[in-house]
XYZ file of C-alpha atoms in Angstrom:
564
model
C 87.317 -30.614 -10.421
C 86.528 -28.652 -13.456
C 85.593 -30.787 -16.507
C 87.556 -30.210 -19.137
C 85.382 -28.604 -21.998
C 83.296 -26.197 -19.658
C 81.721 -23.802 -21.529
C 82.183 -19.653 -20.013
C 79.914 -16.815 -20.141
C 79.865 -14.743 -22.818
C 81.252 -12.389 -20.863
C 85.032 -11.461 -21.751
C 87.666 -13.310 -20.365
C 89.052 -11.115 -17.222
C 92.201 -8.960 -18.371
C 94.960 -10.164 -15.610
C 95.827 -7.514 -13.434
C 99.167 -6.012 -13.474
C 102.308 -8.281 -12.314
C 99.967 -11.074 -12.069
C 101.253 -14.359 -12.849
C 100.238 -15.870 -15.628
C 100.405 -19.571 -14.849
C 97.964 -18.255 -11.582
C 95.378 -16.649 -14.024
C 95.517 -19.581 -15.963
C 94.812 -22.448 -13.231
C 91.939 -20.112 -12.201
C 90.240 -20.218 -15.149
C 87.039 -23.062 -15.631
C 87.854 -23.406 -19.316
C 91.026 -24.427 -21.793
C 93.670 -21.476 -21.636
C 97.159 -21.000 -23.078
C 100.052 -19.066 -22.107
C 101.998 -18.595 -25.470
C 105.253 -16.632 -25.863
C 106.339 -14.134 -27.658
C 107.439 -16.262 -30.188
C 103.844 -17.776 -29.969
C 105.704 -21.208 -28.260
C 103.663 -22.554 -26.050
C 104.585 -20.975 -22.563
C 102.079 -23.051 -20.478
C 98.632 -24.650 -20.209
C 96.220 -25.509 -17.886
C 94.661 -28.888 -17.388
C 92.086 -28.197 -19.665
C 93.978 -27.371 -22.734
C 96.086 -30.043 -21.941
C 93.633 -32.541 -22.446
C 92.217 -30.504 -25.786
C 96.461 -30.507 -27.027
C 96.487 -34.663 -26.177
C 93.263 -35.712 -28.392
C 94.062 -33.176 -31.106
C 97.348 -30.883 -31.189
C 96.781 -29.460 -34.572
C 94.217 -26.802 -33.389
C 97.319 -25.034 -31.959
C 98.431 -24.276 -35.173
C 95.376 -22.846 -36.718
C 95.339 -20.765 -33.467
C 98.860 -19.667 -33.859
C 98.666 -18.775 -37.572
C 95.842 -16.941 -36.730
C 97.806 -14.504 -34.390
C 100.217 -14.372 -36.690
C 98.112 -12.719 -39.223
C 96.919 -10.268 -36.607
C 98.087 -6.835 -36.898
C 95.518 -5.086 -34.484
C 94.010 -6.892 -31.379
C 92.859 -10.297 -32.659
C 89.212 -10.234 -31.394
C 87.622 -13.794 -31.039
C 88.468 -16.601 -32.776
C 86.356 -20.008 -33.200
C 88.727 -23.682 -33.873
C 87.301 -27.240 -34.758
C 89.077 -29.885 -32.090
C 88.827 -33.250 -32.773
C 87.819 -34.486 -29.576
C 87.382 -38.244 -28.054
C 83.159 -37.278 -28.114
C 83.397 -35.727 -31.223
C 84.007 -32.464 -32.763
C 84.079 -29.119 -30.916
C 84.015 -25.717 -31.256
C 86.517 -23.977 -28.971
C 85.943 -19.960 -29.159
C 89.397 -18.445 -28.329
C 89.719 -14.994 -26.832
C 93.644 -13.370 -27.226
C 94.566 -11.299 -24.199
C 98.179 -9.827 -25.478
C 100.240 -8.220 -21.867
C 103.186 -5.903 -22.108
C 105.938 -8.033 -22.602
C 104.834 -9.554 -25.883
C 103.124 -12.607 -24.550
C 99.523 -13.659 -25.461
C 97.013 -15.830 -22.758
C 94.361 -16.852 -24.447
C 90.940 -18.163 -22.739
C 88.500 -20.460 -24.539
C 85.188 -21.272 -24.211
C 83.121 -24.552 -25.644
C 80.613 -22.855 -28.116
C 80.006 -26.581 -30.034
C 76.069 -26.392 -28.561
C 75.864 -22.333 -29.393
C 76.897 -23.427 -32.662
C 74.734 -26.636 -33.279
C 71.860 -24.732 -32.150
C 72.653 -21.341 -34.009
C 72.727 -23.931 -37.417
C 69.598 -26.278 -36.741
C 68.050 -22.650 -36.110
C 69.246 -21.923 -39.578
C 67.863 -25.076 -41.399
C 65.094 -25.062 -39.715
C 63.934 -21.504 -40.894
C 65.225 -22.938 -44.201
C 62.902 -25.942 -44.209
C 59.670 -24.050 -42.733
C 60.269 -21.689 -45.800
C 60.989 -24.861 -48.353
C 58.167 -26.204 -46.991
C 55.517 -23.431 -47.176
C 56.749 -22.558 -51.061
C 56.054 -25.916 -52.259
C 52.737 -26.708 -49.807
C 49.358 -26.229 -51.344
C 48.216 -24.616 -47.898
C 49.230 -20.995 -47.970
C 50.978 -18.771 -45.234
C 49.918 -16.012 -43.565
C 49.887 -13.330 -40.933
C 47.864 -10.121 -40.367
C 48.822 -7.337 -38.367
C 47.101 -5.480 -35.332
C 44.844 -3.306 -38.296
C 43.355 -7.060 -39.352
C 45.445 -6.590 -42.692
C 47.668 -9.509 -44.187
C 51.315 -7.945 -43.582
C 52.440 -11.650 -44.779
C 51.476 -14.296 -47.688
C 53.289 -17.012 -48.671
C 55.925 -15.855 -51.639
C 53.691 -17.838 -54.079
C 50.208 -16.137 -53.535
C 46.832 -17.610 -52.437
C 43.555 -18.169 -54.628
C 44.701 -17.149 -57.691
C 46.535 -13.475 -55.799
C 49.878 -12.652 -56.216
C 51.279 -12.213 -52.760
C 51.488 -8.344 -53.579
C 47.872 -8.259 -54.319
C 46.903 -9.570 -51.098
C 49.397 -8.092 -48.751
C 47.558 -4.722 -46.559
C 44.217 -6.324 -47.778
C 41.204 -7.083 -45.252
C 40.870 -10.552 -45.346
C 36.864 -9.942 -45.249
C 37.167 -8.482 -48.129
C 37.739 -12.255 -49.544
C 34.851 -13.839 -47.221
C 31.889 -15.002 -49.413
C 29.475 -14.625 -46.579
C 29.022 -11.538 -44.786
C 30.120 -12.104 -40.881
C 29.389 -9.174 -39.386
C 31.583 -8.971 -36.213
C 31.838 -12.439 -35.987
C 35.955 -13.361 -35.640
C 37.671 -15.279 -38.582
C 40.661 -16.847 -38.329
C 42.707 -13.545 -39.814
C 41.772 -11.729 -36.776
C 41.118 -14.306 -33.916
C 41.824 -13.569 -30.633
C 41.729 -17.458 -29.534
C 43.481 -20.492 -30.884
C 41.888 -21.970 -34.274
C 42.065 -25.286 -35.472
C 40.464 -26.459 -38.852
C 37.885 -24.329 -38.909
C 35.789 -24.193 -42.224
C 35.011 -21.147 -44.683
C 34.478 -19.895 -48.038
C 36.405 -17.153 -49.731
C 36.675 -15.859 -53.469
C 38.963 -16.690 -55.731
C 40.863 -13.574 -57.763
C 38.405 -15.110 -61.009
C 34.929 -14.741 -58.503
C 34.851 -18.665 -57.818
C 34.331 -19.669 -54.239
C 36.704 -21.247 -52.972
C 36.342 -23.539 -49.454
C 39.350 -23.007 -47.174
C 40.187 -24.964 -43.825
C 41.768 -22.479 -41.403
C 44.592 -23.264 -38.306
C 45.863 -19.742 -36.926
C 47.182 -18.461 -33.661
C 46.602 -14.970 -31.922
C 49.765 -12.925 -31.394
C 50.022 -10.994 -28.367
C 52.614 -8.498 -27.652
C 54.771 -7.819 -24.385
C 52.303 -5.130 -23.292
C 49.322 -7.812 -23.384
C 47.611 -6.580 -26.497
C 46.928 -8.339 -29.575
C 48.893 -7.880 -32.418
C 47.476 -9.905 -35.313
C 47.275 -13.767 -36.119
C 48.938 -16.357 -38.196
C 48.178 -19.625 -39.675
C 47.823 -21.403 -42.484
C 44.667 -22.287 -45.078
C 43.896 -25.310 -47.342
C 42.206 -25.341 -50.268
C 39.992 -27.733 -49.977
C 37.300 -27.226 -52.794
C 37.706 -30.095 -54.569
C 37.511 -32.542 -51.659
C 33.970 -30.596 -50.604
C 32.910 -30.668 -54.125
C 33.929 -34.625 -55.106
C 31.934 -35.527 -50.867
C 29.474 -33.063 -52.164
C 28.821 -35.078 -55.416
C 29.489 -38.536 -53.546
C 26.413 -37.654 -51.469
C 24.257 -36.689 -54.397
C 25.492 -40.371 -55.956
C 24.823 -41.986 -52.781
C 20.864 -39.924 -52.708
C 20.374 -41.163 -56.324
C 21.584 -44.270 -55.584
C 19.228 -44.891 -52.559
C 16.409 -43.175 -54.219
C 16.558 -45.435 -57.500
C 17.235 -48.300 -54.996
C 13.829 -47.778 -53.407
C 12.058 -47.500 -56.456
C 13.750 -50.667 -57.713
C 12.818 -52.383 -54.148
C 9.269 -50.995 -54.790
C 8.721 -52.270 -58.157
C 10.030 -55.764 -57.625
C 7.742 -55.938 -55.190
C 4.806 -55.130 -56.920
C 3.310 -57.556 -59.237
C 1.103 -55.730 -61.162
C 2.754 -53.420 -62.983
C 0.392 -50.302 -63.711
C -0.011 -50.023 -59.913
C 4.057 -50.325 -59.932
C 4.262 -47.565 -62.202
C 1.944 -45.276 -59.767
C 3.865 -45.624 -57.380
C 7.272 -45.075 -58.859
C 5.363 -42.131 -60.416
C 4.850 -40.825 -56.716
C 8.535 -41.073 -55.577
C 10.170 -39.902 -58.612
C 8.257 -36.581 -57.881
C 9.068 -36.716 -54.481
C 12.359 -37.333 -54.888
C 12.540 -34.766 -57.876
C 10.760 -31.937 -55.381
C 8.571 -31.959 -58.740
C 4.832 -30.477 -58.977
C 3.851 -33.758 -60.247
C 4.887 -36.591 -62.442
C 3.211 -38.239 -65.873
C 4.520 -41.605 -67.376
C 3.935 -42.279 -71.084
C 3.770 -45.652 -72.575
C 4.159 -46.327 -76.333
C 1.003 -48.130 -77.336
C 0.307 -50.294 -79.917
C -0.243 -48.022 -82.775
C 2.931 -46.072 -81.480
C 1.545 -43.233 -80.101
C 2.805 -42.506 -76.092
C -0.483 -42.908 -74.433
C -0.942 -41.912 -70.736
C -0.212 -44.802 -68.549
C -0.305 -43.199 -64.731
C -0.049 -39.959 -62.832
C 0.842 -38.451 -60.119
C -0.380 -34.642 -59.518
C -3.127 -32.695 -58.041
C -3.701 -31.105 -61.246
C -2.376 -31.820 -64.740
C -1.540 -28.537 -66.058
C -3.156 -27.695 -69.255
C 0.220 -27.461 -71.383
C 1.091 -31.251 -70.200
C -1.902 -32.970 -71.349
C -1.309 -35.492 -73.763
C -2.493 -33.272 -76.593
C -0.917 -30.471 -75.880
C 2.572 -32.124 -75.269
C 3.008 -31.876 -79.364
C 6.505 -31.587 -80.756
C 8.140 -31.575 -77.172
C 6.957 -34.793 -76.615
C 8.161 -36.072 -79.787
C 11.757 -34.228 -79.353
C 11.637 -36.112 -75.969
C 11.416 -39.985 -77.642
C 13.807 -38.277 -80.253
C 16.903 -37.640 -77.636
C 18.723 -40.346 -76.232
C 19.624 -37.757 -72.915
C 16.937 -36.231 -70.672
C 15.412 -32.861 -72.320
C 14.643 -29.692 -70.206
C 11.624 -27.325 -71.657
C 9.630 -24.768 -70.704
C 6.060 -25.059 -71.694
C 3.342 -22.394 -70.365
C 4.374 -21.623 -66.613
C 6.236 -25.225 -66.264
C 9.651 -26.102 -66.354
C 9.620 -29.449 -67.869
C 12.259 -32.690 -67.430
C 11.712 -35.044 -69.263
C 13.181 -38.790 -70.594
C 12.443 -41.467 -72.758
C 12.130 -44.607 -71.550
C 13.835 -47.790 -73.202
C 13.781 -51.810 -73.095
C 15.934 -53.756 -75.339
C 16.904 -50.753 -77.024
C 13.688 -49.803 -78.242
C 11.475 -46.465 -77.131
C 8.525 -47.411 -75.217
C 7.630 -44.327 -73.599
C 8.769 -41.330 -71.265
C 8.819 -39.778 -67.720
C 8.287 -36.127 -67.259
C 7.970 -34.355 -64.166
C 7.893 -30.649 -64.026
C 7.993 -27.438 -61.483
C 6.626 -24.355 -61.758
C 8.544 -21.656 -63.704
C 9.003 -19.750 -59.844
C 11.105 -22.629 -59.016
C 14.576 -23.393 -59.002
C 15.832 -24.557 -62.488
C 16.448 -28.122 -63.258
C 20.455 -29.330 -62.713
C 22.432 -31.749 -63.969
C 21.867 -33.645 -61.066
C 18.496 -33.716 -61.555
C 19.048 -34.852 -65.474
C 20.712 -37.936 -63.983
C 18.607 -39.204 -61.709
C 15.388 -38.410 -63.947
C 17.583 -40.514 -66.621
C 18.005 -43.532 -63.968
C 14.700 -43.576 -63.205
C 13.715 -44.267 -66.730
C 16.071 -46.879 -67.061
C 13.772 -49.122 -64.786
C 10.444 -47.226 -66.230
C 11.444 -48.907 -68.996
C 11.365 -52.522 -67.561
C 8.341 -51.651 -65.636
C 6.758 -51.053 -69.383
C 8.332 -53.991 -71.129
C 6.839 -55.503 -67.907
C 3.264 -54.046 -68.472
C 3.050 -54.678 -71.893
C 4.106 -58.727 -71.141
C 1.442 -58.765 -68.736
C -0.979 -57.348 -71.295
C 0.187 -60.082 -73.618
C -0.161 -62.941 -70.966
C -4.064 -61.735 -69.916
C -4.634 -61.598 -73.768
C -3.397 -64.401 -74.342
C -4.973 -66.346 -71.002
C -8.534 -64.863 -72.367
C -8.464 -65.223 -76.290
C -8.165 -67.681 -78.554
C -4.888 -67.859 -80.138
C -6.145 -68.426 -83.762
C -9.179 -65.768 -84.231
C -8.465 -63.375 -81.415
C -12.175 -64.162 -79.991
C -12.607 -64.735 -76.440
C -12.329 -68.622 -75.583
C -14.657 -70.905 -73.922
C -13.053 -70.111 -70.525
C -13.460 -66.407 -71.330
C -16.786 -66.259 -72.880
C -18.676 -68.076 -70.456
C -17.388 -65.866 -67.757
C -18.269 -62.756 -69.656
C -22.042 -64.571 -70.732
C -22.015 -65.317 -66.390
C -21.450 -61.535 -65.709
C -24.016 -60.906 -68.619
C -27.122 -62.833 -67.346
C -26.508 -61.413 -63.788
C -27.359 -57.377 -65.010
C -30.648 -56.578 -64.418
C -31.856 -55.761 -68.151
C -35.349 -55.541 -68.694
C -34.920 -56.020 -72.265
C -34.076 -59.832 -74.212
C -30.525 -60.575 -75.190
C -29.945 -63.466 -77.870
C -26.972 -65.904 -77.773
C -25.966 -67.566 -81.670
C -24.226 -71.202 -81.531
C -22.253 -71.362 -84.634
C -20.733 -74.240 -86.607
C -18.859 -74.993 -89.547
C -20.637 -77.332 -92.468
C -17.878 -79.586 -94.216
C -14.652 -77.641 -92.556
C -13.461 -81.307 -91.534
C -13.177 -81.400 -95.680
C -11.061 -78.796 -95.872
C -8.318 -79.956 -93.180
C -8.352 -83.217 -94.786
C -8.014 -81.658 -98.510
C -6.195 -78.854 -98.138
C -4.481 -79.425 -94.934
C -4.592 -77.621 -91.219
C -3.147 -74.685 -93.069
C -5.878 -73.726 -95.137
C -7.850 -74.508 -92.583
C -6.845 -72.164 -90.035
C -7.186 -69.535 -92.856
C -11.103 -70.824 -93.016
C -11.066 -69.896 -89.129
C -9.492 -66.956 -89.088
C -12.101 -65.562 -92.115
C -14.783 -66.973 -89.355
C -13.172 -64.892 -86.583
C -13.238 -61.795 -88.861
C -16.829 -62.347 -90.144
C -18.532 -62.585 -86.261
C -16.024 -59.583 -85.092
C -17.309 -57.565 -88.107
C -20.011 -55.167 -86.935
C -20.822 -56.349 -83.687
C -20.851 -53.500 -80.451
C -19.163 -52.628 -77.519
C -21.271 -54.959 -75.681
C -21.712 -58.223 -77.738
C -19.160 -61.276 -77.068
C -17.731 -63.300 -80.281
C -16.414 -66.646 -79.159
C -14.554 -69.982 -80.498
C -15.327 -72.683 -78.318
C -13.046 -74.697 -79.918
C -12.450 -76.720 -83.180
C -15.418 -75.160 -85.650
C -17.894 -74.207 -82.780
C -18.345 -70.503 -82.279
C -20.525 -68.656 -80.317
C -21.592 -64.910 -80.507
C -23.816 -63.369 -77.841
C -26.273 -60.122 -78.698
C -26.964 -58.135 -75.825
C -30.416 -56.470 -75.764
C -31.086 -57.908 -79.442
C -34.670 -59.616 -79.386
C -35.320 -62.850 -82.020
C -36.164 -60.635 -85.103
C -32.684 -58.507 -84.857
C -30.847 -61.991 -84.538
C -32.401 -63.397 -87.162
C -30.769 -59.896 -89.336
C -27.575 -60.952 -87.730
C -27.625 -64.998 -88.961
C -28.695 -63.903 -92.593
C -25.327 -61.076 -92.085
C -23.034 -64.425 -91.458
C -24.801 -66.624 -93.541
C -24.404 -63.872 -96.437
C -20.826 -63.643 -95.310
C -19.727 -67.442 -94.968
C -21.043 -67.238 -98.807
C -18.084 -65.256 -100.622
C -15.751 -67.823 -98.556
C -16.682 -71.196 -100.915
C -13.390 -70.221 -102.151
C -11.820 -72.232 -99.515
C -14.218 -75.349 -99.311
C -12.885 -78.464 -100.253
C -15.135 -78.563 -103.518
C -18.654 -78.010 -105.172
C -19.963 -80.879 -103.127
C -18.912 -80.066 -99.609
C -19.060 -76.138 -99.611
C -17.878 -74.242 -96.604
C -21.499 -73.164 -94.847
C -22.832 -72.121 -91.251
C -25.474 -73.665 -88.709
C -26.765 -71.126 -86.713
C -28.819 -71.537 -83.637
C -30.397 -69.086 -82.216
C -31.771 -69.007 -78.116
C -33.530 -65.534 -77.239
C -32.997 -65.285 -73.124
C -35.373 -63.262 -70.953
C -34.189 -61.846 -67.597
C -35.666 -62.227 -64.617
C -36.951 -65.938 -65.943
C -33.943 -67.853 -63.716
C -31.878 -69.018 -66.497
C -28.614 -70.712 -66.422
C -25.636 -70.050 -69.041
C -25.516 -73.855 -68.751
C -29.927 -73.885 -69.902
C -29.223 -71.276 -72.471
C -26.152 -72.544 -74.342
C -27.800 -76.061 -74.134
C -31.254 -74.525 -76.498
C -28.863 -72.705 -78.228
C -26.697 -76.239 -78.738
C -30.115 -77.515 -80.136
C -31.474 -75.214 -82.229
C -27.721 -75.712 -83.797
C -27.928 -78.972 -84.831
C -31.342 -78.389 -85.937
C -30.544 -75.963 -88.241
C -27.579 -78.442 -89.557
C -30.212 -81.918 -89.256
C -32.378 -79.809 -91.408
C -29.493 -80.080 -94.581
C -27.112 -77.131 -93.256
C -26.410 -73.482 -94.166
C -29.676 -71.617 -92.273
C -30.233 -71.174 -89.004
C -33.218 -72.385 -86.361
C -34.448 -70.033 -83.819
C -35.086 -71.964 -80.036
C -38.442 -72.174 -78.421
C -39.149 -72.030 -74.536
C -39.158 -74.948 -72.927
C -41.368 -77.936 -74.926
C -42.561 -75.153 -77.642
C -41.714 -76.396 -81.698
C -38.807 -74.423 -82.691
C -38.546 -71.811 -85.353
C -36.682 -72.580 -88.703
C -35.811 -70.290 -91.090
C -37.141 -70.721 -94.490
């Protein structure tokens, strides 16, 4: 049994032949068909239609009136039915015969129709969809040319500009007879390349395409689809520069925490700065006392000429000047340089530099040249504490001599050289400073110590070791200075402790010195402990003989020499 909504061919319905019976042709049909009279009543019906006239009966009208307004053969004609799975579309072909009566055959065209429609929106959304995508659209015919862009254009083209263009033509890098994916002859799928922009700018494109191939086998062109995808490449690009600089300064953090002494930290951050920089070589300035930048370490085969210290000049100072990393060019070098900071305050600078051959600095560069100052500059707050601490751990707070600890190590390291000539060692001590502290206070006081401190410093060379021992004892040692220079240096203090009665606590207890004086001979076996201990006593000689002079020690049991 025929179901009622089967759908024909295309095909026309077949004309009856002559005399035939219509209810016959009807019954024989696989589809709905009518029988309607002259008067367009409805003559008969097969099964089919039947069913189609019992869910919805109004189609018959529409069909009717449309006959009526038929004055040639009525062609084809396509009516909604409201049927029990929904609506269909019944296409209705009119078959007039001679005695004024109409059969009309129909044919279920509700899937042609459906499929004719999501055709339609379909097209409708692929072309919503490539005007308001950021990929573009494209196709090139069998000559390699674009035949189609998308409407909007591509890389800063109008479509116009671009359609019968080469797409090599837009490659940045020359590829010879490799394939791209305008002219591929295989499937492509996200496959990378640069092209220029209508301004020059590269531009990096990911490409999908297909070949098309024509009936006859040969290929006929491609088409695909490309997205711009410059700024994703350019913000990875930068990521991994972040994520180098990051690493790099991370290492040289890692390496300087892990170095205690901080010159030989700053060597070795010199070495991976230009290492990391693909610098020539590297120089780190530190701001010295006076506030000059004074060399601290290097790291190069060679200093060139133009970047020593002296030569540096006003680029140097323009460096400490700029808060941001300076670029120069001094002689054959292309300088980068930056200031280094602690606390907010300039304490030196980094410069690394190429030769002029070589690629130009970048901004990338700038930045990590800039980071790596940022920790140069705790490295030399670092350097400069540690400076302190060894001062301080080897000097005596007050005068700035060397302290007992100190000078006895130095004296040690004296008496082991193997001078062939006599050194002298002077124990000093205050006459009547206890008078001052009591009458003037510790204030004054310390001011008579300090003037002591100045007074032994005063003159003395490279060599020679002023000392406190502590309280009002001080001690100077003379290398290769025989008795009769000493005895010139004790009249030079005694001379000097004179224009200080200024401070003594009065006319009867002036501020004076007592000096003794122990000549040493090398090679005679010595101690420091033997030779402090004659200088000791020719000390309190000097100050048991009524103060202010100075006694000179004899060997061993000898009488000892007093000044007159």
């Amino acid at each position: 049994m025929q179901p009622p909504y089967a759908s024909v061919d295309t095909e026309p319905p077949p004309r009856p032949a002559a005399g035939a019976d219509p209810r016959a042709v009807l019954a024989a049909f696989p589809g709905p068909a009518l029988w309607l009279g002259a008067d367009r009543a409805l003559a008969a019906a097969n099964a089919a239609a039947e069913r189609l006239l019992d869910e919805d009966p109004h189609w018959l009208d529409e069909v009717r009136s449309w006959l009526g307004g038929a004055s040639v053969a009525p062609g084809l004609r396509s009516t909604p039915v409201e049927a029990a799975r929904g609506v269909m579309i019944v296409e209705w072909a009119a078959s007039p015969l001679p005695d004024g009566t109409t059969l009309l055959f129909g044919r279920d065209a509700t899937l042609e129709r459906q499929l004719r429609q999501t055709l339609s929106e379909s097209r409708r959304r692929y072309k919503d969809l490539v005007e308001v995508s950021s990929d573009f659209a494209w196709e090139t015919g069998a000559d390699g040319r674009f035949v189609f862009v998308t409407p909007k254009g591509a890389l800063g083209y109008e479509a116009e500009a671009l359609i019968g263009r080469d797409p090599r033509e837009l490659a940045v890098e020359e590829w010879g007879d490799l394939p791209l994916p305008f002219d591929t002859r295989r499937p492509v799928d996200q496959s990378e390349l640069w092209l220029k922009r209508a301004d020059g700018a590269a531009a990096c494109v990911v490409a999908s395409a297909l070949p098309l191939y024509g009936a006859d086998g040969q290929w006929g062109g491609a088409r695909g689809v490309c997205r711009d995808v410059t700024e994703q490449v350019v913000r990875a690009a930068e990521l991994a520069r972040v994520r180098n600089r990051e690493k790099m300064l991370g290492h040289l953090v890692h390496t300087l925490r892990n170095r205690l002494d901080a010159a030989e930290a700053l060597g070795v951050a010199a070495t991976e700065t230009a290492r990391a920089l693909g610098a020539d070589g590297c120089r780190i300035l530190r701001v010295g006392e006076a506030g000059a930048p004074l060399p601290v370490t290097d790291f190069a085969g060679e200093i060139p000429a133009e970047l020593e210290h002296a030569a540096l000049g006003e680029t140097l100072a323009r460096v400490m000047a700029a808060p941001e990393p300076v670029v120069a060019t001094l002689g054959g070098n292309r300088l980068l340089a930056c200031r280094t900071e602690h606390q907010r305050a300039v304490n030196g600078a980094v410069l690394v530099w190429r030769g002029d051959d070589a690629d130009p600095w970048d901004d990338e560069d700038a930045q990590l040249i800039a980071g790596v100052a940022d920790h140069i500059g705790i490295v030399h707050a670092h350097l400069a504490y540690q400076e302190r601490l060894h001062r301080l751990s080897e000097r005596d707070g007050l005068t700035g001599l060397f302290n007992r600890r100190t000078f006895f190590e130095r004296l040690e390291e004296q008496l082991g050289r193997p001078d062939t000539g006599p050194s002298s060692l002077l124990y000093v001590d205050l006459d009547n400073f206890k008078a001052v502290n009591d009458l003037h206070g510790h204030q004054q006081g310390d001011q008579v110590l300090k003037a002591i401190g100045t007074l032994l410093t005063t003159g003395v060379r490279p060599g020679d070791l002023p000392g406190r021992l502590g309280g009002d004892e001080f001690v100077l040692w003379l290398g290769r200075t025989d008795a009769d220079r000493a005895r010139a240096v004790a009249d030079r203090l005694l001379a000097g402790v004179a224009e200080l009665r200024h401070l003594s606590a009065g006319p009867d207890k002036p501020l004076g010195l007592s000096i003794g004086i122990a000549v040493h001979w090398p090679g005679r076996g010595e101690t420091v402990q033997e030779l402090t201990a004659r200088a000791d006593a020719a000390m309190y000689a000097a100050k048991a003989r009524g103060k202010g002079s100075y006694t000179v020690a004899a060997d061993h049991a000898a009488v000892p020499e007093t000044a007159p």
